[in-house]
Coordinates of C-alpha atoms and ligand atoms in Angstrom, one line a residue:
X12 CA 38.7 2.4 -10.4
X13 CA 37.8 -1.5 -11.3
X14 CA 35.8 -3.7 -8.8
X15 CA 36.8 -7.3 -7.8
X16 CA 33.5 -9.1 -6.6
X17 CA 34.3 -12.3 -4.7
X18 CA 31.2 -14.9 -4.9
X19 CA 30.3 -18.1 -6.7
X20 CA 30.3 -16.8 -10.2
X21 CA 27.5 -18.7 -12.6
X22 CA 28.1 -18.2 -16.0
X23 CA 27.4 -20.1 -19.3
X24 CA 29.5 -21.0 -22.1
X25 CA 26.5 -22.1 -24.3
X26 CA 22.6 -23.3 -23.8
X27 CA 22.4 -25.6 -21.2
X28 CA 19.3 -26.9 -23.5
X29 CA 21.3 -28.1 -26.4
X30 CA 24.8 -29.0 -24.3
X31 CA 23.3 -30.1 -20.9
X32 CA 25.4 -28.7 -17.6
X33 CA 28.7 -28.5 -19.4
X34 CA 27.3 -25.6 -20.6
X35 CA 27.5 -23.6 -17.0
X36 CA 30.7 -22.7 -15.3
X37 CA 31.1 -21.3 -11.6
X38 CA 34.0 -19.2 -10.9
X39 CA 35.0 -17.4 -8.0
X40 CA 35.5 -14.0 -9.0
X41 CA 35.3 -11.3 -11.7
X42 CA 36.7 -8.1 -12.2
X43 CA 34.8 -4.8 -13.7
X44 CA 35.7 -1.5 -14.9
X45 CA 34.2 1.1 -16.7
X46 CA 31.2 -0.9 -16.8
X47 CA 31.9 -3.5 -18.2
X48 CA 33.6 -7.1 -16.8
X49 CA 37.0 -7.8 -17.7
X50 CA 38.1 -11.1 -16.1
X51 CA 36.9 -14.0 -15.2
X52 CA 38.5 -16.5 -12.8
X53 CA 40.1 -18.2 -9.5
X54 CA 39.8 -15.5 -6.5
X55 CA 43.9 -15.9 -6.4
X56 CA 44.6 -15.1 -9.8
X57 CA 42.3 -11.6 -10.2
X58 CA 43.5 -10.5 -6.7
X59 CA 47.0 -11.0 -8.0
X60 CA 46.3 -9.3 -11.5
X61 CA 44.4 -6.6 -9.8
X62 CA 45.6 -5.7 -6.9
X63 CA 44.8 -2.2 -6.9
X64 CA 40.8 -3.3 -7.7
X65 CA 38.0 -2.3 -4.9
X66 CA 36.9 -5.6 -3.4
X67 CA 33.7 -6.8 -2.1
X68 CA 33.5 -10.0 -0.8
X69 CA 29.9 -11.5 -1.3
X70 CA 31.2 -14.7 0.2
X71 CA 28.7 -18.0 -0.8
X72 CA 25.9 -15.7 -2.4
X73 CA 25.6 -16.5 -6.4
X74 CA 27.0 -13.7 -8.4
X75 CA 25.4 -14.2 -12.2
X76 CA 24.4 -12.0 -15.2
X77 CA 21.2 -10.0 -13.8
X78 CA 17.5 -10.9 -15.0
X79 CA 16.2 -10.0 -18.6
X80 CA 12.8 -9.9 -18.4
X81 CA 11.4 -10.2 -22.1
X82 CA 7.7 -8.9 -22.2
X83 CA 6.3 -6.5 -19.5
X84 CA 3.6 -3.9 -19.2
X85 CA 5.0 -1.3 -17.0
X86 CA 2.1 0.8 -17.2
X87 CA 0.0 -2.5 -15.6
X88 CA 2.1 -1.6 -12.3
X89 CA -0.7 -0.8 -10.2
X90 CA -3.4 -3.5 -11.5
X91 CA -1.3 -6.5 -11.2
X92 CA -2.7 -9.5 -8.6
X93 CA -6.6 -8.1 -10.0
X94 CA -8.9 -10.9 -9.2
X95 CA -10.6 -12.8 -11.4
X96 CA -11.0 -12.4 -15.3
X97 CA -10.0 -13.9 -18.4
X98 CA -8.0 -12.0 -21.3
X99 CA -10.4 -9.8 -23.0
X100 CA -12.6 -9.7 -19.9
X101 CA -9.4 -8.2 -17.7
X102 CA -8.0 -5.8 -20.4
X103 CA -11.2 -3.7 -20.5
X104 CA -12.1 -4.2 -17.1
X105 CA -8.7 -3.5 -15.5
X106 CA -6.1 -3.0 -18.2
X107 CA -7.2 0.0 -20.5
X108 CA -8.7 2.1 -17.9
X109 CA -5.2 2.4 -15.7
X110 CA -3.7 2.5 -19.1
X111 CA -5.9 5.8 -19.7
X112 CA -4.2 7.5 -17.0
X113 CA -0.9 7.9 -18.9
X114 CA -2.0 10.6 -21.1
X115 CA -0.6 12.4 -17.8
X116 CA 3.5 12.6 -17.9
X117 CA 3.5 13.2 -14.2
X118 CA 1.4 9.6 -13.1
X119 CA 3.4 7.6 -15.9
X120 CA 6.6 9.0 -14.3
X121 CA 5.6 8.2 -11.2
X122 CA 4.8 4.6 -11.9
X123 CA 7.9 4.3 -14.2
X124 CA 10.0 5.1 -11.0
X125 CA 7.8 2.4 -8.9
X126 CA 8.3 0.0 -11.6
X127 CA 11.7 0.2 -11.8
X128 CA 12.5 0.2 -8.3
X129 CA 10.2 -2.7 -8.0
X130 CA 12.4 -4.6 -10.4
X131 CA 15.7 -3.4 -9.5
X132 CA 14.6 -4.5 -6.0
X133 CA 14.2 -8.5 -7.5
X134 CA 17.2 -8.6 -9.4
X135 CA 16.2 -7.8 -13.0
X136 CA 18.3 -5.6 -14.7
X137 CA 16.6 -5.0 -18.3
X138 CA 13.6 -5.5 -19.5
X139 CA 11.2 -4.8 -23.1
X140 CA 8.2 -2.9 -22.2
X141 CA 4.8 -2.0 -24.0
X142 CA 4.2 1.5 -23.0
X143 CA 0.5 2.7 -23.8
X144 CA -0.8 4.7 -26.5
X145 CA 0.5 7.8 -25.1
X146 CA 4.2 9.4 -26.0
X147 CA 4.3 11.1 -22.3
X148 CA 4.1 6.6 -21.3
X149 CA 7.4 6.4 -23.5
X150 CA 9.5 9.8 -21.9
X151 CA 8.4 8.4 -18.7
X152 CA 10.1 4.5 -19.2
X153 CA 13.3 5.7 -21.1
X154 CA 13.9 8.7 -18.7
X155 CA 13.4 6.5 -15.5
X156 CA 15.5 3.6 -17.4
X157 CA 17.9 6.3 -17.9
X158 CA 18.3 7.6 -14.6
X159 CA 19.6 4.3 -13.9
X160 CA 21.8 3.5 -16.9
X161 CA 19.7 0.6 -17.5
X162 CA 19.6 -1.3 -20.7
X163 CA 16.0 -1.2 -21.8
X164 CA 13.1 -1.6 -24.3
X165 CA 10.2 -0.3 -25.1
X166 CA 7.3 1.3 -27.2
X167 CA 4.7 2.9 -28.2
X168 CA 1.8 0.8 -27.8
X169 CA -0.1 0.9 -31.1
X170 CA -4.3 0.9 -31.3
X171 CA -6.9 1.8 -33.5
X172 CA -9.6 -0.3 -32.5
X173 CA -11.2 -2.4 -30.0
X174 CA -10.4 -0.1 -27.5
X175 CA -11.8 2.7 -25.5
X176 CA -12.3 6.4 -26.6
X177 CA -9.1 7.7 -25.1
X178 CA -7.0 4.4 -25.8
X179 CA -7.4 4.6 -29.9
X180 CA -4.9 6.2 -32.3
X181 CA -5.2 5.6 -36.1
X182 CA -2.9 4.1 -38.7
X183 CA -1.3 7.3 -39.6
X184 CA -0.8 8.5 -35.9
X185 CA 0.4 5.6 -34.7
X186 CA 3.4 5.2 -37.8
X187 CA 4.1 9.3 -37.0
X188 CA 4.0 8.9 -33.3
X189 CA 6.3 5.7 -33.3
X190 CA 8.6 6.8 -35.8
X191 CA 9.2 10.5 -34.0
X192 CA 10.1 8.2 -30.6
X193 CA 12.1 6.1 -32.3
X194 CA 14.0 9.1 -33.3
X195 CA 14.4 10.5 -29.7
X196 CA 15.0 7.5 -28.4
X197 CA 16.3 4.3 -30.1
X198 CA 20.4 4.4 -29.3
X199 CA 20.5 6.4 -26.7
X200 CA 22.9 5.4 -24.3
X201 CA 21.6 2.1 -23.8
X202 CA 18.0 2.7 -24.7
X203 CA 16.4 1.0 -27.8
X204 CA 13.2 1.4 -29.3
X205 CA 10.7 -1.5 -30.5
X206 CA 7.8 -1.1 -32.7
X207 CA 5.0 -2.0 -30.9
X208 CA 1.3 -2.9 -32.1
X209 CA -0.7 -4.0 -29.1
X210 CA -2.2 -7.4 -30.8
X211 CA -4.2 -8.2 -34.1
X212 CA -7.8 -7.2 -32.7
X213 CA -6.8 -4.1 -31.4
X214 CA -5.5 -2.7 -34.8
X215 CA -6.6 -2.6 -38.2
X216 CA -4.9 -4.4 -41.2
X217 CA -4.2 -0.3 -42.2
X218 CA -2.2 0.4 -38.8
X219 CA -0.5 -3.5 -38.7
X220 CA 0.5 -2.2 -42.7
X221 CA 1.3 1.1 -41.3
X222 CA 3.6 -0.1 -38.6
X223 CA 5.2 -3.2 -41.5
X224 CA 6.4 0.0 -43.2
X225 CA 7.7 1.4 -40.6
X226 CA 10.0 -1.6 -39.3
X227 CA 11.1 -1.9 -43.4
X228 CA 12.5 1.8 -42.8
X229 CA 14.0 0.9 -39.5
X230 CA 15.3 -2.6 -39.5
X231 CA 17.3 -2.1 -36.4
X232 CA 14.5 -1.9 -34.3
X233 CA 12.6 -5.0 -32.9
X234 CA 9.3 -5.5 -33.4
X235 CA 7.4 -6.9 -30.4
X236 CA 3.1 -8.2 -30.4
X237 CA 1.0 -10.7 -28.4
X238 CA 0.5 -14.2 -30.6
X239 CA -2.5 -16.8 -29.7
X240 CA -2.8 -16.2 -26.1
X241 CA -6.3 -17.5 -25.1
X242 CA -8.5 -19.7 -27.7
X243 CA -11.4 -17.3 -27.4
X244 CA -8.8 -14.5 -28.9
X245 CA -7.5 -17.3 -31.8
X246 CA -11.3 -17.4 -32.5
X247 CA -11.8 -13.6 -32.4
X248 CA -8.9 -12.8 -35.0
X249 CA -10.4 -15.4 -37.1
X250 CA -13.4 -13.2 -37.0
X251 CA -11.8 -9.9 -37.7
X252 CA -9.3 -11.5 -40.3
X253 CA -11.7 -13.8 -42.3
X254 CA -8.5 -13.5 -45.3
X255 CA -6.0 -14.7 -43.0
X256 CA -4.6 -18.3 -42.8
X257 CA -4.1 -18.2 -39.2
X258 CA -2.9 -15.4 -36.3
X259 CA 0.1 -15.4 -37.4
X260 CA -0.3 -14.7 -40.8
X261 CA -2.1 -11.1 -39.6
X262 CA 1.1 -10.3 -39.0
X263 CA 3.1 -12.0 -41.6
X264 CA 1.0 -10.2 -44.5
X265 CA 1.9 -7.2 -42.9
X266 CA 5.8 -8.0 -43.0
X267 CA 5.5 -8.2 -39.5
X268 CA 7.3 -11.4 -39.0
X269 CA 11.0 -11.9 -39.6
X270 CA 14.2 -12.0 -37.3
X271 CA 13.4 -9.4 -34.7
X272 CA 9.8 -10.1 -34.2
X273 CA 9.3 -10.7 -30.6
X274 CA 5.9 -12.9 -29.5
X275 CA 4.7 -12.8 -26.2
X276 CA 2.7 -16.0 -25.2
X277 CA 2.4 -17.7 -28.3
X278 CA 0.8 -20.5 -26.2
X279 CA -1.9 -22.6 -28.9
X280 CA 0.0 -22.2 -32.1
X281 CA -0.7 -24.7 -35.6
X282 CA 2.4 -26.5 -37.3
X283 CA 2.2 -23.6 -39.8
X284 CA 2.8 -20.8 -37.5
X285 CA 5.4 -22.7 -35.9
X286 CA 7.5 -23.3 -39.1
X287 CA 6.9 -19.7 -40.4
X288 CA 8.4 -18.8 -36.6
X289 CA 11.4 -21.0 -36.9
X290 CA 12.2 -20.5 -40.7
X291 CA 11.6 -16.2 -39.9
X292 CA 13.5 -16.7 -36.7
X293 CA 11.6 -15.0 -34.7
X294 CA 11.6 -15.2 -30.7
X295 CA 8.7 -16.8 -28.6
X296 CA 8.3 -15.4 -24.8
X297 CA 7.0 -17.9 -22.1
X298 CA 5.1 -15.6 -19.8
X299 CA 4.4 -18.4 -17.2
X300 CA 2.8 -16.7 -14.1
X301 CA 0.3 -15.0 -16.8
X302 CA -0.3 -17.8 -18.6
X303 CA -1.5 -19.4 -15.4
X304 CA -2.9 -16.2 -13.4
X305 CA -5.6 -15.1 -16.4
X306 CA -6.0 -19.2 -17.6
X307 CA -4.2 -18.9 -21.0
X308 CA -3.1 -22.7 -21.0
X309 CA 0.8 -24.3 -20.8
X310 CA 3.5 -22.8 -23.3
X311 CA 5.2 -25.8 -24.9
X312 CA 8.7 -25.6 -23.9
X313 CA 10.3 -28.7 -24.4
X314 CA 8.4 -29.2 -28.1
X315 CA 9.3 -25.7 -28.7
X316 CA 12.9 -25.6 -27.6
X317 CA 13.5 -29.0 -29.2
X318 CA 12.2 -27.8 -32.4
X319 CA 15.0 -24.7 -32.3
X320 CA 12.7 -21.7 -31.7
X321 CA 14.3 -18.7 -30.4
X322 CA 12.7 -18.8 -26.4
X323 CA 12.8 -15.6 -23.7
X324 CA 11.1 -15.9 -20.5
X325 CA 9.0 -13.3 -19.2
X326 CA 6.8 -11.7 -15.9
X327 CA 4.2 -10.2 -18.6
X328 CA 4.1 -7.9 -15.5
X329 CA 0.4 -7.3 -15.1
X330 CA -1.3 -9.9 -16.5
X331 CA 1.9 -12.0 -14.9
X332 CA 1.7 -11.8 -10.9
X333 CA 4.8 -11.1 -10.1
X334 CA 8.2 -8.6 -10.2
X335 CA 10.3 -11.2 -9.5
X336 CA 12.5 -13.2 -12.3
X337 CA 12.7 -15.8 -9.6
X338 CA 9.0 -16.6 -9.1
X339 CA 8.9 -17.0 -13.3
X340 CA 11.4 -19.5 -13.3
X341 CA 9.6 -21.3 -10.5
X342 CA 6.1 -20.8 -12.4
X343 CA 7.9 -22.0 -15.5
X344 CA 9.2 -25.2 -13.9
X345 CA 5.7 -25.6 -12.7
X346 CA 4.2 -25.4 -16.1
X347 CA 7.0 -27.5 -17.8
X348 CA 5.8 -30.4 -15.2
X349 CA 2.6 -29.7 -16.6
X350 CA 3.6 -30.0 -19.8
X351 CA 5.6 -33.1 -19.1
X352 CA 9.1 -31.5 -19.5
X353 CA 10.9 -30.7 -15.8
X354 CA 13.3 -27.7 -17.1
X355 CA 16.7 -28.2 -14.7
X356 CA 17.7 -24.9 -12.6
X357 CA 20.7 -24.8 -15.2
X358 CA 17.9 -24.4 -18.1
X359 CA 15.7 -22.3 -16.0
X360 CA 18.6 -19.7 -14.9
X361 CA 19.4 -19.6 -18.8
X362 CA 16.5 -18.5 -20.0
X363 CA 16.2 -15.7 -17.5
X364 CA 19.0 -14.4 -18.2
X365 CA 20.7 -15.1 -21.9
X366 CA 17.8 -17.0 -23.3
X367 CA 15.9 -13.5 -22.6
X368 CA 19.1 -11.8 -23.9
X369 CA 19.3 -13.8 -27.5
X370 CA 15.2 -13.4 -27.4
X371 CA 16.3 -9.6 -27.7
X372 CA 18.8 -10.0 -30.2
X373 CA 21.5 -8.6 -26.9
X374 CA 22.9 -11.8 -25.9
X375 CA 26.8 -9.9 -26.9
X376 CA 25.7 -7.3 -24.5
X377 CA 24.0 -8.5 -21.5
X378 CA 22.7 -11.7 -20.3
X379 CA 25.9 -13.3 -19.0
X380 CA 29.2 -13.2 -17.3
X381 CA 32.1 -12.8 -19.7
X382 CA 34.9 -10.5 -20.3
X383 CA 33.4 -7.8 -22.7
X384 CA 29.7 -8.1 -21.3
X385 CA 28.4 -4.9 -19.9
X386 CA 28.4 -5.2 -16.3
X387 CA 24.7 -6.3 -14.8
X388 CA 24.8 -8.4 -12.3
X389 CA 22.5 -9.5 -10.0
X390 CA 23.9 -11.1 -6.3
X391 CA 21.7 -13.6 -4.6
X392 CA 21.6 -15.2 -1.2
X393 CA 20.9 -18.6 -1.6
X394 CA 19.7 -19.0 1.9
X395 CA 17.4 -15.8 2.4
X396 CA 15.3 -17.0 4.7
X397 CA 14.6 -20.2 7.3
X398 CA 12.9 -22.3 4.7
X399 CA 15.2 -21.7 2.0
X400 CA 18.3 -22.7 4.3
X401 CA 17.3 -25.7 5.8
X402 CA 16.5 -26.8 2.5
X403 CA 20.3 -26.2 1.0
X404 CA 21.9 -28.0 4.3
X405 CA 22.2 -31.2 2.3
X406 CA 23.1 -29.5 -0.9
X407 CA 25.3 -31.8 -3.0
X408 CA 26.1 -29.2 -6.0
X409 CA 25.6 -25.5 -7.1
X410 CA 21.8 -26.8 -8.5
X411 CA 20.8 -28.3 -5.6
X412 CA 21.4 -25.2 -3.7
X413 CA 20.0 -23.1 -6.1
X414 CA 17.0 -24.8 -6.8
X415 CA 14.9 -23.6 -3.5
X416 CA 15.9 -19.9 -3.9
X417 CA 14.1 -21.0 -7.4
X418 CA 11.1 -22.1 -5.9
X419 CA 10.9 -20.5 -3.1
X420 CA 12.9 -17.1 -3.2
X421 CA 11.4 -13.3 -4.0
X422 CA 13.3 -9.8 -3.3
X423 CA 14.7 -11.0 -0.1
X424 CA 16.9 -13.1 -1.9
X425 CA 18.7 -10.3 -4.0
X426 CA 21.8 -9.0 -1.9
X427 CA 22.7 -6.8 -4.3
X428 CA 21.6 -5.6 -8.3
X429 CA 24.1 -3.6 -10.3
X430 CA 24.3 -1.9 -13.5
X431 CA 26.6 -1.3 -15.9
X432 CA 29.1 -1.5 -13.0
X433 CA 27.7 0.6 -10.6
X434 CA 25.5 -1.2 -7.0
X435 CA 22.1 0.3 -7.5
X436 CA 20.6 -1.7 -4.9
X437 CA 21.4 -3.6 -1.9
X438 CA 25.1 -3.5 -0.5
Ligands
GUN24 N1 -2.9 -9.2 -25.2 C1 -3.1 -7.9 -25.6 N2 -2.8 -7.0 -24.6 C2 -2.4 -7.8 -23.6 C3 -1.9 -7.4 -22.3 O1 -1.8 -6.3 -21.9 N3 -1.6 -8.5 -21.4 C4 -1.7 -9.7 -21.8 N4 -1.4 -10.7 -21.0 N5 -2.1 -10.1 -23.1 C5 -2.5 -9.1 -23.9
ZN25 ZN1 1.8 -8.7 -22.8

């Protein structure tokens, strides 16, 4: 049976970057079957073409493509919001010992679960996890992802050293242990598998080679790393790399930079790295509540965007402090005023959803309302609560309205989060 969904339908016909807001569209309505959306258009028209379709009538809430969240740590469920340390500080005093608890199947499937209701909960509908170092962290994401019929990624996350007894694997274990996941799980149903080293100073030039090997064999896979977070890392992978040009370039000699490569932070880059990113096209993640919460510094939209890099946005959920896709984009607009660039809601909306989507190479799939899109959908209340309404009252336009749930909007303002056609949350 298809589904008519009645709303004010945001959609986008290209990036609002490049073609301003004549690339966003509102439409009243869209229709859906077998998971995917079929139509697009004027509430009058799809009720007459489908008349025997299931209607629900979300009256003036926003109906758009749900949230693609670009670089998260599900197993940093339970740590996020810990007080007080910068990057190297906070991954061994609060990162890598939670991450040691997921040699246990039974606590990463419990947080798995958490994490995904958690998500589901604010509206994002797919997301690229690390896992840890564990294969039971990997079961546990694509069997809760499953459960759902999400469209995920993830991997194993890859290290050999710099990290605790417990949290190490080795340059052969890691290429086995990667490639026997991506085996089990890179296709299925709408699970895909990324090759995942943790960052340059947690693996050896062996394991970054091992794991360059192992994306030459399996070239539809994604790739995904951490690139020149904090300056006290930059100076640290200058120490462990003495051959290297620059951090990127650990990777690069590798052949771990082309199209596919996917960069979370990449905050203090040189002109180098950023011509080897735009000439490999790889794809940049702005991870803006992190960036802030452990003191990283302010990601260079405007410069980077301008320049053509391929840009996802990001929680970086938990080193980011929040869930909530919404909360990024307001953290993001704060940054860009920062770093004098005030991203518009019709910018900010994009990259949560398709700019995320094109970051992962899935921007035919997900990431946007159009007949032949899978069907994951987020529906939002643009006046969830007392402060968020009063600010709307004077709303001239669809930004204007939208703009305060930006700013000021979390899991209350989700009505509704559905997957590949089906409500799995809210009514
Ligand atoms: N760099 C290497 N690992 C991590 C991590 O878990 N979180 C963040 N924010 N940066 C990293
Ligand atoms: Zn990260």
């Amino acid at each position: 049976m298809s589904d008519l969904l009645l709303g004010q339908v945001l959609h986008f016909t290209a990036d609002p970057f490049d073609h301003g807001l004549s690339a966003a569209r509102l439409d009243e309505a869209l229709v859906i079957d077998a998971g995917k959306i079929i139509a697009v258009g004027t509430a009058e028209a799809l009720r007459r073409q489908y008349p025997q379709a299931r209607v629900t009538d979300y009256g003036r809430s926003l109906i758009s493509a749900g949230f693609v969240d670009a670089h998260v740590h599900y197993p940093q469920t339970a740590i996020i919001a810990s007080w007080g340390k910068r990057l190297i500080d906070w991954l061994n005093s609060y990162t890598f010992p939670e991450e040691m608890r997921f040699s246990n199947l039974s606590y990463a499937q419990d947080v798995a679960n958490r994490y995904f209701d958690l998500t589901v909960s604010n509206g994002t509908t797919s997301v690229c996890s690390y896992c840890t170092i564990h294969p039971e962290s990997v079961d546990a994401f694509f069997t809760a992802a499953a459960t759902r019929n999400q469209r995920v990624w993830a991997g194993k996350t890859c290290m050999d050293r710099n990290a605790p007894e417990g949290l190490r694997d080795t340059p052969q274990s890691a290429y086995d242990d990667s490639k026997r996941l991506l085996n089990k799980w890179h296709g299925q149903g709408r699970a895909s598998y990324v090759i995942t080293p943790r960052f340059s100073p947690t693996s050896t030039l062996e394991q970054l080679h091992a794991l360059g090997t192992l994306w030459r064999e399996h070239p539809e896979c994604l790739m995904q790393t951490h690139l020149s977070e904090q300056t006290d890392e930059i100076a640290w992978v200058k120490d462990l790399f003495p051959q290297s040009r620059d951090y990127l370039d650990t990777y690069e000699s590798q052949g771990l930079l082309r199209e596919g490569a996917i960069y979370g932070h990449a905050i203090h880059l040189t002109e180098r790295e950023k011509s080897r990113l735009k000439e490999a096209g790889a794809s940049l993640i702005h991870c803006p509540t992190s960036n802030t919460f452990i003191g990283s510094g302010l990601f260079d939209m405007g410069g980077l965007k301008a320049a053509g890099q391929r840009i996802g946005l990001a929680t970086d959920t938990g080193g980011g402090s929040s869930f909530s896709m919404l909360r990024t984009m307001a953290a993001a607009y704060e940054v860009g005023q920062l770093a004098g660039r005030a991203l518009h809601p019709a910018e900010l909306w994009w990259l949560a959803t398709q700019g995320s989507a094109r970051s992962l190479h899935a921007d035919a799939l997900i990431g946007n309302i159009a007949p032949g899109m899978e069907a994951d959908l987020v529906i939002v209340d643009l006046a969830s609560t007392p402060a968020i309404e009063q600010a709307t009252r004077r709303a001239d336009d669809i930004w204007q309205a939208l703009f305060p749930t930006i700013m000021m909007g979390d899991d209350r303002a989700i009505r509704a989060t559905w997957v590949a056609g089906a409500r799995i949350h809210g009514s």
